Short mmCIF file of C-alpha atoms and ligand atoms in Angstrom, two decimals:
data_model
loop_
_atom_site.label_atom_id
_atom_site.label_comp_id
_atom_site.label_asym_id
_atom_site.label_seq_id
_atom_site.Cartn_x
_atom_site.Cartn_y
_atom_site.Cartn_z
CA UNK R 1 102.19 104.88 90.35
CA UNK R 2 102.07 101.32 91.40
CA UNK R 3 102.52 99.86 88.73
CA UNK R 4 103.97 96.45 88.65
CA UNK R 5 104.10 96.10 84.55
CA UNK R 6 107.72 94.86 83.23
CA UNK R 7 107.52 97.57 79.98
CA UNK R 8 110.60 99.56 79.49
CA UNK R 9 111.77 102.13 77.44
CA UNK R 10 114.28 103.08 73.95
CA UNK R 11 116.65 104.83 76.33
CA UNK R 12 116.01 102.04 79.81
CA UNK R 13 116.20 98.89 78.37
CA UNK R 14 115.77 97.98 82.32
CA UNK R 15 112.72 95.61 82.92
CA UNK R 16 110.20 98.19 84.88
CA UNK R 17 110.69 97.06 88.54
CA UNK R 18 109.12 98.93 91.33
CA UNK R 19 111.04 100.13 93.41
CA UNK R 20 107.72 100.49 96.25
CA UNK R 21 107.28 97.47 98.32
CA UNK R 22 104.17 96.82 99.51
CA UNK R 23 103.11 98.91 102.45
CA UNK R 24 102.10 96.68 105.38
CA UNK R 25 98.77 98.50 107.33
CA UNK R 26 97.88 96.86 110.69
CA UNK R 27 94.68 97.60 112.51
CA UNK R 28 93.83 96.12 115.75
CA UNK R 29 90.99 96.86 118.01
CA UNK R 30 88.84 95.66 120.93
CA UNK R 31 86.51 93.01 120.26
CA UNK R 32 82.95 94.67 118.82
CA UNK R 33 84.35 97.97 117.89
CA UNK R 34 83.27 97.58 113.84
CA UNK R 35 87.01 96.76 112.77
CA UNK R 36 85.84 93.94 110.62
CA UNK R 37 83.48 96.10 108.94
CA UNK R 38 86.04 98.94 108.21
CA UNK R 39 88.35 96.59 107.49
CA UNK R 40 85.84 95.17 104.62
CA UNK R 41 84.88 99.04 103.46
CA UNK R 42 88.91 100.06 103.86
CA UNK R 43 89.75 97.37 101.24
CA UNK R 44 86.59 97.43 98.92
CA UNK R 45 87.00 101.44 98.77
CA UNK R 46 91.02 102.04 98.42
CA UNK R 47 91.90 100.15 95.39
CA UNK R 48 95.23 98.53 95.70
CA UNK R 49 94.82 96.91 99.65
CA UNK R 50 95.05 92.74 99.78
CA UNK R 51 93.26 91.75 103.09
CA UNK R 52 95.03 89.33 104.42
CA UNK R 53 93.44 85.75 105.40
CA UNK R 54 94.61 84.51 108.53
CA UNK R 55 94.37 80.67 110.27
CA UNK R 56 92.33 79.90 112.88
CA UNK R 57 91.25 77.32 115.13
CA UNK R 58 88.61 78.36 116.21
CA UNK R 59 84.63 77.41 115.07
CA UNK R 60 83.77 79.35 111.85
CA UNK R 61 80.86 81.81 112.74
CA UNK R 62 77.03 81.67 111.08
CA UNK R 63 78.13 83.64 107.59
CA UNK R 64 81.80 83.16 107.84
CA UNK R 65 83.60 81.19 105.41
CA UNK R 66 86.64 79.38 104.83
CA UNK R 67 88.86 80.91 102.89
CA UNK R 68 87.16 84.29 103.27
CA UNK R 69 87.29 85.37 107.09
CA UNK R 70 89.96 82.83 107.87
CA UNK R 71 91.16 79.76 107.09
CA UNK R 72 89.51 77.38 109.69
CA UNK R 73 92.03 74.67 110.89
CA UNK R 74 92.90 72.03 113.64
CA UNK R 75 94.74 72.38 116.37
CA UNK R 76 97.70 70.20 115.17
CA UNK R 77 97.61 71.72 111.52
CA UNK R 78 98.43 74.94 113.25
CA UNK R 79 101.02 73.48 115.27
CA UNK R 80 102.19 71.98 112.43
CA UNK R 81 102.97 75.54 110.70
CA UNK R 82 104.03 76.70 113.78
CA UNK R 83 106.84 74.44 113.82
CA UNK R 84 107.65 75.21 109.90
CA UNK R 85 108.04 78.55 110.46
CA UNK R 86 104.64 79.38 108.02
CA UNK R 87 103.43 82.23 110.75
CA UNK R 88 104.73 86.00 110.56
CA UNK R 89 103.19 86.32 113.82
CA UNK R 90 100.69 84.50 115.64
CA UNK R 91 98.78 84.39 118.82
CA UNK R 92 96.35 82.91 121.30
CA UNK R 93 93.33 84.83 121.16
CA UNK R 94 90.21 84.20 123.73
CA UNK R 95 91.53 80.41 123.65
CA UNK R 96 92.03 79.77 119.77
CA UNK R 97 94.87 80.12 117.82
CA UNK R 98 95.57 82.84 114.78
CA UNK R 99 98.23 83.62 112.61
CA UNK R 100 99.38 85.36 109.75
CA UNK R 101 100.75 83.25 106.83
CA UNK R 102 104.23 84.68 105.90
CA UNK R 103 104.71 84.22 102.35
CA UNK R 104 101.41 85.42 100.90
CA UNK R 105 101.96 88.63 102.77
CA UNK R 106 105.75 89.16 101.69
CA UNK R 107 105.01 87.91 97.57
CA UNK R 108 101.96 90.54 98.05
CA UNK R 109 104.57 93.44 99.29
CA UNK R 110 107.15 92.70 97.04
CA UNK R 111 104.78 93.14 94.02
CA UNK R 112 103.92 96.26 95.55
CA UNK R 113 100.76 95.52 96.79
CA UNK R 114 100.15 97.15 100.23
CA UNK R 115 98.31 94.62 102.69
CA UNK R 116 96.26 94.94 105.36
CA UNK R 117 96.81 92.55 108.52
CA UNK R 118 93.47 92.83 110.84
CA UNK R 119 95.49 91.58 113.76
CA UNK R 120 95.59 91.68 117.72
CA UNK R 121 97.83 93.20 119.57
CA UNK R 122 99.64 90.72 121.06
CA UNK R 123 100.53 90.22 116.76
CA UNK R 124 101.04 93.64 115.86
CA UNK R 125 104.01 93.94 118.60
CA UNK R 126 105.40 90.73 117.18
CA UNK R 127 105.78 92.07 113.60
CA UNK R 128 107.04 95.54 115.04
CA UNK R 129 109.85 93.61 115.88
CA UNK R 130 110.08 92.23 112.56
CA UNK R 131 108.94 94.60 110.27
CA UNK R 132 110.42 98.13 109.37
CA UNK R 133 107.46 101.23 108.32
CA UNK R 134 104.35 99.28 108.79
CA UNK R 135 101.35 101.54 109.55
CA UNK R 136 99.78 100.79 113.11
CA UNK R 137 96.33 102.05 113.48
CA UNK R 138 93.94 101.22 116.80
CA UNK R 139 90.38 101.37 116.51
CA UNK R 140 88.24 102.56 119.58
CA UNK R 141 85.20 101.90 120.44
CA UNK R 142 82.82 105.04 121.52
CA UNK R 143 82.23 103.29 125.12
CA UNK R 144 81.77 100.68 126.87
CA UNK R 145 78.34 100.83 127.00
CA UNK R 146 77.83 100.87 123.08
CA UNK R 147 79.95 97.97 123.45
CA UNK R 148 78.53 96.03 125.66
CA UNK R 149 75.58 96.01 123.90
CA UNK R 150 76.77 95.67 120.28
CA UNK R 151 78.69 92.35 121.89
CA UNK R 152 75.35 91.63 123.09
CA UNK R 153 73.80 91.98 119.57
CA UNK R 154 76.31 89.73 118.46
CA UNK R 155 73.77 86.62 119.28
CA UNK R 156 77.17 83.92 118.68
CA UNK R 157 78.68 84.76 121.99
CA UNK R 158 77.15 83.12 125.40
CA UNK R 159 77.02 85.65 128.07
CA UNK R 160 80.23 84.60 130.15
CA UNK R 161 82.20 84.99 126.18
CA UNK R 162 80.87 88.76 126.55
CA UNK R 163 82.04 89.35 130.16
CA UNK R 164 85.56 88.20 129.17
CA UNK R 165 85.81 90.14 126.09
CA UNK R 166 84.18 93.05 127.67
CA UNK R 167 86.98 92.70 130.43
CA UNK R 168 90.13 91.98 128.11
CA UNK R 169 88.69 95.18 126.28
CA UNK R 170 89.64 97.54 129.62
CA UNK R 171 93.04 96.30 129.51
CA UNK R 172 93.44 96.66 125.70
CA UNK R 173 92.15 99.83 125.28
CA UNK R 174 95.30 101.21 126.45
CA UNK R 175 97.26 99.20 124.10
CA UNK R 176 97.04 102.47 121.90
CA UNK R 177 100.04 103.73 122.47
CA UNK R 178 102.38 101.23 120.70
CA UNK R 179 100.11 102.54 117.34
CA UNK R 180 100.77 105.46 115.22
CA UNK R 181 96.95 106.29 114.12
CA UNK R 182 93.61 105.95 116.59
CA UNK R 183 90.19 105.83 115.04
CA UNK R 184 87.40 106.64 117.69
CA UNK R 185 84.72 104.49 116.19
CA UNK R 186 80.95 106.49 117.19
CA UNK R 187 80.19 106.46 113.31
CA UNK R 188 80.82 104.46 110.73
CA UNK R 189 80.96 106.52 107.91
CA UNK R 190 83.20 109.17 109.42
CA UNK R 191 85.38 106.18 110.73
CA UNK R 192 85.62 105.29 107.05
CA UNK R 193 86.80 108.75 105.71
CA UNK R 194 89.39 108.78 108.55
CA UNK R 195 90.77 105.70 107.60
CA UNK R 196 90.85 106.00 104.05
CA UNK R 197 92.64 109.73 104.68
CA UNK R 198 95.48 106.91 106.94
CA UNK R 199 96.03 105.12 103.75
CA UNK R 200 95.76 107.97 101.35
CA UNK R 201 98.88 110.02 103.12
CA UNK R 202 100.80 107.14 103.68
CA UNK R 203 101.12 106.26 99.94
CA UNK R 204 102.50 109.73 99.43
CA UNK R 205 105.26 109.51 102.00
CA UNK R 206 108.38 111.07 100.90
CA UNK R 207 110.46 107.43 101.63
CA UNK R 208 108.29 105.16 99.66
CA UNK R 209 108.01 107.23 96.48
CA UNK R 210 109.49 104.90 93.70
CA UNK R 211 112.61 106.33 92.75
CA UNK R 212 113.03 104.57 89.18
CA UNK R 213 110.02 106.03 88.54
CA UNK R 214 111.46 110.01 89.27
CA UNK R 215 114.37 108.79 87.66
CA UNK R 216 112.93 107.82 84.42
CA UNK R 217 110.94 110.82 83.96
CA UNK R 218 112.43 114.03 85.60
CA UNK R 219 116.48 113.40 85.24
CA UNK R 220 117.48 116.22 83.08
CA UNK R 221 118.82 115.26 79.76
CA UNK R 222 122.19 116.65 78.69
CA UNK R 223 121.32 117.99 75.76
CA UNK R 224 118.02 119.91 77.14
CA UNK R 225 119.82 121.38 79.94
CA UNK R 226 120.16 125.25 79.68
CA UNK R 227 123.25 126.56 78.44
CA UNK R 228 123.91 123.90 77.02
CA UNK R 229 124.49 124.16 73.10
P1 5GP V 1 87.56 86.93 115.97
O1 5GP V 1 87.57 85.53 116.50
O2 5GP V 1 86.56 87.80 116.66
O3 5GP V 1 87.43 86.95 114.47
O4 5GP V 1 88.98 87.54 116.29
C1 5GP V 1 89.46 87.61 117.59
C2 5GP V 1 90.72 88.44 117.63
O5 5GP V 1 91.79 87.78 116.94
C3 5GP V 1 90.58 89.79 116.95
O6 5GP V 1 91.19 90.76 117.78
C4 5GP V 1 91.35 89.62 115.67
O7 5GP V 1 91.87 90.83 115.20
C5 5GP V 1 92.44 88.69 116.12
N1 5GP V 1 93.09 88.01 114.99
C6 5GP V 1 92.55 87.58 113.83
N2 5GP V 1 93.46 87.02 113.04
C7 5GP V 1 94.65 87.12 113.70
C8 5GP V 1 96.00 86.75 113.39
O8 5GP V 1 96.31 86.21 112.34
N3 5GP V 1 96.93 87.02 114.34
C9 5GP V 1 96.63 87.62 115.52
N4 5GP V 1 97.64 87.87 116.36
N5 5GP V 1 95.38 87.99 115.84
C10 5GP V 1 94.41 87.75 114.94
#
């Protein structure tokens, strides 16, 4: 289990430790695919996921708030964590700045807690450089068509926003290789149930069971071996 309790036991006097860091999940995908709604149904349905909140600079959106979707910063504030080192990775994104804040995602994994990074691409390469077994999983959209006009839906975003995104879209798509999972997204719902199976398997992984945990309760005690009197 995942326990992060400090309880130990007559025969362990051992503070309870887990041995399972945090498993880091990172899902990118092409502007207007439905990753941010996944992403919300991913961590409100698998208990155990902390969504990371990344810094922006750019304009918060009708409905977004700080704290929530991002953290909304200036321009030299970012800089200004730049140059302290604050970012695990971070990127310029359709002219604004995001980034990951490093030590709320590594406190987060060393308690055990796996985390979920809803990052670009140009991030996710930058932590595969950085970070051992995190899960990379690309979300498709079902066409461009049905993306076009879901963009189009999207009422914040002035026509010549759309063309660009719709454009940086046909070069990203075939960013999918660099990721270990793809998730066509034509329905939500099924989309869901794949992603949730992504998690599921990788918390049973042979190389992240907790091995003071197998310890503790299968290690065969001398006097119960057989044979032995
Ligand atoms: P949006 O402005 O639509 O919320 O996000 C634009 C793009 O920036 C999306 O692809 C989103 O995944 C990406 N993004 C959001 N936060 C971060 C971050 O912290 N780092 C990187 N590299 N990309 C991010």
């Amino acid at each position: 289990t995942m326990s992060t309790s400090t309880t130990s036991t007559a025969s362990d006097p051992r503070p309870y430790v887990p041995e399972r860091r945090g498993i880091l999940f990172i899902i990118s995908a092409p502007s207007g695919t439905g990753k941010t709604t996944l992403c919300k149904q991913i961590t409100a349905s698998v208990p155990g996921i902390w969504h990371s909140v990344s810094y922006t600079t750019r304009q918060p959106r009708t409905g977004e708030e700080h704290g929530r979707e991002y953290f909304f910063i200036e321009e030299k504030i970012f800089q200004d964590m730049v140059a302290k080192n604050e970012f695990m990775e971070y990127a310029h994104v359709y002219g604004n700045w995001y980034g990951t804040p490093r030590k709320a995602l590594m406190d987060k994994m060393e308690q055990g807690i796996d985390v979920l990074l809803e990052i670009d691409v140009q991030g996710a390469l930058q932590i595969k450089k950085k970070v051992q077994d995190a899960v990379y999983i690309f979300i498709l959209p079902p066409s461009m068509e049905t993306l076009r006009t879901r963009l189009q839906s999207r009422a914040s975003d002035t026509p010549e926003e759309i063309q660009r995104r719709l454009q940086k879209v046909k070069e990203e798509v075939w960013s999918f290789r660099e990721y270990y999972y793809i998730v066509r997204n034509d329905n939500l719902e099924q989309s869901l149930k794949e992603l949730q199976s992504v998690f599921l398997a990788e918390r049973l992984k042979t190389k992240r069971l907790d091995m003071h945990w197998l310890e503790q309760n299968f290690i065969l005690e001398k006097e119960s071996k057989p044979g032995d009197r």
